[in-house]
Tab-separated table of N, CA and C in Angstrom:
chain	number	residue	atom	x	y	z
A	1	MET	N	0.846	-1.188	-0.004
A	1	MET	CA	0.000	0.003	0.000
A	1	MET	C	0.886	1.244	0.000
A	2	PRO	N	0.617	2.224	-0.885
A	2	PRO	CA	1.485	3.417	-0.905
A	2	PRO	C	1.336	4.238	0.369
A	3	GLN	N	2.434	4.836	0.776
A	3	GLN	CA	2.418	5.653	1.985
A	3	GLN	C	1.779	7.009	1.697
A	4	THR	N	1.012	7.497	2.647
A	4	THR	CA	0.381	8.819	2.505
A	4	THR	C	1.467	9.886	2.535
A	5	PRO	N	1.433	10.839	1.595
A	5	PRO	CA	2.435	11.914	1.629
A	5	PRO	C	2.378	12.688	2.960
A	6	ASP	N	3.546	13.153	3.413
A	6	ASP	CA	3.637	13.869	4.688
A	6	ASP	C	2.661	15.026	4.778
A	7	TYR	N	2.550	15.817	3.695
A	7	TYR	CA	1.710	17.017	3.795
A	7	TYR	C	0.239	16.664	4.000
A	8	ILE	N	-0.215	15.537	3.459
A	8	ILE	CA	-1.608	15.102	3.660
A	8	ILE	C	-1.770	14.558	5.081
A	9	ARG	N	-0.814	13.752	5.513
A	9	ARG	CA	-0.867	13.184	6.867
A	9	ARG	C	-0.896	14.294	7.914
A	10	ILE	N	-0.042	15.297	7.752
A	10	ILE	CA	0.044	16.398	8.729
A	10	ILE	C	-1.209	17.254	8.682
A	11	SER	N	-1.691	17.589	7.498
A	11	SER	CA	-2.898	18.418	7.431
A	11	SER	C	-4.108	17.668	8.001
A	12	ASP	N	-4.192	16.355	7.764
A	12	ASP	CA	-5.271	15.557	8.360
A	12	ASP	C	-5.172	15.557	9.881
A	13	GLU	N	-3.958	15.518	10.407
A	13	GLU	CA	-3.749	15.544	11.859
A	13	GLU	C	-4.216	16.880	12.435
A	14	ILE	N	-3.918	17.976	11.756
A	14	ILE	CA	-4.350	19.303	12.216
A	14	ILE	C	-5.880	19.383	12.192
A	15	VAL	N	-6.499	18.898	11.117
A	15	VAL	CA	-7.965	18.883	11.019
A	15	VAL	C	-8.551	18.076	12.174
A	16	SER	N	-7.987	16.930	12.469
A	16	SER	CA	-8.546	16.112	13.544
A	16	SER	C	-8.318	16.765	14.908
A	17	ASP	N	-7.205	17.501	15.067
A	17	ASP	CA	-6.981	18.253	16.321
A	17	ASP	C	-8.046	19.339	16.504
A	18	VAL	N	-8.470	19.958	15.403
A	18	VAL	CA	-9.519	20.987	15.488
A	18	VAL	C	-10.852	20.314	15.818
A	19	ARG	N	-11.160	19.226	15.133
A	19	ARG	CA	-12.427	18.521	15.370
A	19	ARG	C	-12.531	18.011	16.804
A	20	SER	N	-11.412	17.584	17.380
A	20	SER	CA	-11.424	17.034	18.741
A	20	SER	C	-11.395	18.118	19.815
A	21	GLY	N	-11.159	19.370	19.394
A	21	GLY	CA	-11.111	20.461	20.370
A	21	GLY	C	-9.717	20.740	20.907
A	22	LYS	N	-8.731	19.962	20.470
A	22	LYS	CA	-7.341	20.173	20.900
A	22	LYS	C	-6.830	21.524	20.376
A	23	VAL	N	-7.284	21.902	19.177
A	23	VAL	CA	-6.988	23.220	18.607
A	23	VAL	C	-8.338	23.887	18.359
A	24	ARG	N	-8.476	25.124	18.821
A	24	ARG	CA	-9.771	25.808	18.732
A	24	ARG	C	-9.823	26.798	17.565
A	25	PRO	N	-11.042	27.010	17.008
A	25	PRO	CA	-11.197	28.043	15.986
A	25	PRO	C	-10.692	29.381	16.520
A	26	GLY	N	-9.995	30.119	15.686
A	26	GLY	CA	-9.436	31.398	16.095
A	26	GLY	C	-8.026	31.283	16.638
A	27	GLU	N	-7.598	30.066	16.941
A	27	GLU	CA	-6.259	29.847	17.487
A	27	GLU	C	-5.203	30.056	16.405
A	28	LYS	N	-4.100	30.650	16.806
A	28	LYS	CA	-2.988	30.884	15.875
A	28	LYS	C	-2.137	29.620	15.780
A	29	LEU	N	-1.817	29.224	14.562
A	29	LEU	CA	-0.947	28.055	14.372
A	29	LEU	C	0.517	28.490	14.481
A	30	PRO	N	1.390	27.549	14.841
A	30	PRO	CA	2.823	27.868	14.909
A	30	PRO	C	3.366	28.273	13.535
A	31	SER	N	4.520	28.908	13.551
A	31	SER	CA	5.172	29.312	12.301
A	31	SER	C	5.519	28.073	11.466
A	32	ILE	N	5.796	28.305	10.200
A	32	ILE	CA	6.192	27.213	9.308
A	32	ILE	C	7.428	26.504	9.857
A	33	ALA	N	8.409	27.277	10.328
A	33	ALA	CA	9.637	26.679	10.874
A	33	ALA	C	9.332	25.819	12.106
A	34	ASP	N	8.487	26.329	13.018
A	34	ASP	CA	8.138	25.564	14.213
A	34	ASP	C	7.365	24.295	13.877
A	35	MET	N	6.455	24.383	12.900
A	35	MET	CA	5.709	23.196	12.490
A	35	MET	C	6.633	22.177	11.843
A	36	GLY	N	7.595	22.655	11.063
A	36	GLY	CA	8.575	21.758	10.457
A	36	GLY	C	9.350	20.989	11.505
A	37	ASP	N	9.758	21.700	12.570
A	37	ASP	CA	10.467	21.052	13.680
A	37	ASP	C	9.565	20.029	14.372
A	38	ARG	N	8.331	20.429	14.642
A	38	ARG	CA	7.398	19.564	15.366
A	38	ARG	C	7.152	18.249	14.619
A	39	PHE	N	6.955	18.337	13.296
A	39	PHE	CA	6.652	17.143	12.512
A	39	PHE	C	7.876	16.535	11.838
A	40	GLU	N	9.034	17.145	12.060
A	40	GLU	CA	10.298	16.662	11.496
A	40	GLU	C	10.244	16.557	9.970
A	41	VAL	N	9.770	17.636	9.353
A	41	VAL	CA	9.724	17.717	7.891
A	41	VAL	C	10.270	19.088	7.481
A	42	SER	N	10.478	19.278	6.178
A	42	SER	CA	11.010	20.546	5.677
A	42	SER	C	9.948	21.631	5.704
A	43	SER	N	10.412	22.873	5.648
A	43	SER	CA	9.466	23.993	5.634
A	43	SER	C	8.629	23.971	4.345
A	44	SER	N	9.170	23.446	3.253
A	44	SER	CA	8.372	23.374	2.017
A	44	SER	C	7.205	22.390	2.179
A	45	THR	N	7.397	21.336	2.971
A	45	THR	CA	6.293	20.404	3.252
A	45	THR	C	5.206	21.117	4.052
A	46	ILE	N	5.601	21.882	5.067
A	46	ILE	CA	4.624	22.616	5.885
A	46	ILE	C	3.918	23.668	5.023
A	47	GLN	N	4.651	24.277	4.100
A	47	GLN	CA	4.033	25.236	3.172
A	47	GLN	C	2.903	24.544	2.406
A	48	MET	N	3.148	23.309	1.956
A	48	MET	CA	2.119	22.538	1.235
A	48	MET	C	0.938	22.209	2.165
A	49	VAL	N	1.229	21.909	3.424
A	49	VAL	CA	0.167	21.653	4.417
A	49	VAL	C	-0.729	22.892	4.502
A	50	TYR	N	-0.103	24.062	4.674
A	50	TYR	CA	-0.860	25.288	4.835
A	50	TYR	C	-1.632	25.659	3.567
A	51	VAL	N	-1.070	25.391	2.390
A	51	VAL	CA	-1.781	25.644	1.129
A	51	VAL	C	-3.025	24.749	1.053
A	52	ARG	N	-2.863	23.486	1.421
A	52	ARG	CA	-4.010	22.549	1.397
A	52	ARG	C	-5.085	22.984	2.394
A	53	LEU	N	-4.669	23.309	3.611
A	53	LEU	CA	-5.641	23.714	4.629
A	53	LEU	C	-6.333	25.026	4.259
A	54	GLU	N	-5.600	25.914	3.616
A	54	GLU	CA	-6.195	27.183	3.188
A	54	GLU	C	-7.232	26.922	2.082
A	55	ALA	N	-6.933	26.027	1.159
A	55	ALA	CA	-7.856	25.693	0.080
A	55	ALA	C	-9.148	25.090	0.636
A	56	LEU	N	-9.039	24.355	1.732
A	56	LEU	CA	-10.206	23.739	2.369
A	56	LEU	C	-10.890	24.708	3.354
A	57	ARG	N	-10.318	25.915	3.474
A	57	ARG	CA	-10.823	26.954	4.392
A	57	ARG	C	-10.691	26.568	5.862
A	58	VAL	N	-9.748	25.694	6.164
A	58	VAL	CA	-9.497	25.281	7.556
A	58	VAL	C	-8.688	26.358	8.274
A	59	ILE	N	-7.854	27.074	7.508
A	59	ILE	CA	-7.035	28.148	8.084
A	59	ILE	C	-7.203	29.414	7.245
A	60	ARG	N	-6.844	30.532	7.861
A	60	ARG	CA	-6.832	31.808	7.147
A	60	ARG	C	-5.538	32.506	7.516
A	61	ARG	N	-4.860	33.048	6.512
A	61	ARG	CA	-3.614	33.775	6.740
A	61	ARG	C	-3.931	35.257	6.900
A	62	HIS	N	-3.314	35.865	7.900
A	62	HIS	CA	-3.429	37.310	8.109
A	62	HIS	C	-2.027	37.874	7.983
A	63	GLN	N	-1.793	38.618	6.905
A	63	GLN	CA	-0.463	39.165	6.630
A	63	GLN	C	0.097	39.886	7.858
A	64	GLY	N	1.284	39.454	8.275
A	64	GLY	CA	1.948	40.095	9.396
A	64	GLY	C	1.465	39.664	10.765
A	65	LYS	N	0.398	38.876	10.810
A	65	LYS	CA	-0.151	38.444	12.112
A	65	LYS	C	-0.009	36.956	12.336
A	66	GLY	N	-0.154	36.167	11.264
A	66	GLY	CA	-0.020	34.727	11.412
A	66	GLY	C	-1.106	33.954	10.679
A	67	ILE	N	-1.171	32.681	11.018
A	67	ILE	CA	-2.106	31.754	10.382
A	67	ILE	C	-3.058	31.260	11.470
A	68	PHE	N	-4.360	31.408	11.205
A	68	PHE	CA	-5.361	31.117	12.222
A	68	PHE	C	-6.341	30.051	11.744
A	69	VAL	N	-6.812	29.234	12.689
A	69	VAL	CA	-7.791	28.185	12.419
A	69	VAL	C	-9.160	28.843	12.285
A	70	THR	N	-9.939	28.390	11.308
A	70	THR	CA	-11.294	28.918	11.107
A	70	THR	C	-12.315	27.987	11.755
A	71	ASP	N	-13.556	28.429	11.798
A	71	ASP	CA	-14.649	27.632	12.354
A	71	ASP	C	-14.954	26.474	11.396
A	72	PRO	N	-15.017	25.253	11.915
A	72	PRO	CA	-15.297	24.091	11.035
A	72	PRO	C	-16.576	24.247	10.206
A	73	LYS	N	-17.536	25.044	10.656
A	73	LYS	CA	-18.775	25.243	9.887
A	73	LYS	C	-18.510	25.936	8.548
A	74	THR	N	-17.367	26.620	8.435
A	74	THR	CA	-17.042	27.343	7.196
A	74	THR	C	-16.165	26.522	6.239
A	75	TRP	N	-15.777	25.334	6.653
A	75	TRP	CA	-14.888	24.520	5.823
A	75	TRP	C	-15.569	24.079	4.538
A	76	MET	N	-14.760	23.891	3.486
A	76	MET	CA	-15.268	23.515	2.178
A	76	MET	C	-15.945	22.152	2.157
A	77	ARG	N	-15.238	21.170	2.665
A	77	ARG	CA	-15.730	19.780	2.587
A	77	ARG	C	-14.895	18.935	3.543
A	78	GLU	N	-15.241	17.675	3.626
A	78	GLU	CA	-14.425	16.767	4.435
A	78	GLU	C	-13.060	16.630	3.786
A	79	PRO	N	-11.977	16.959	4.502
A	79	PRO	CA	-10.634	16.803	3.875
A	79	PRO	C	-10.282	15.329	3.714
């Protein structure tokens, strides 16, 4: 069975953390560098995670402020 790419595995983990209440809507996510350290992947992988989550409306970027989790009711679809 092929292995799930890191960026999908990590973004699914973040989605499940939000669904379980471990991460709350409105909460600021760590920087790309910090997330890379946490998941032991490159910053380009985390960039892909954030692009995917943004496309699904799970996160919103605020220039100069950070990346924030949105309310699950606003999400596009089941990731």
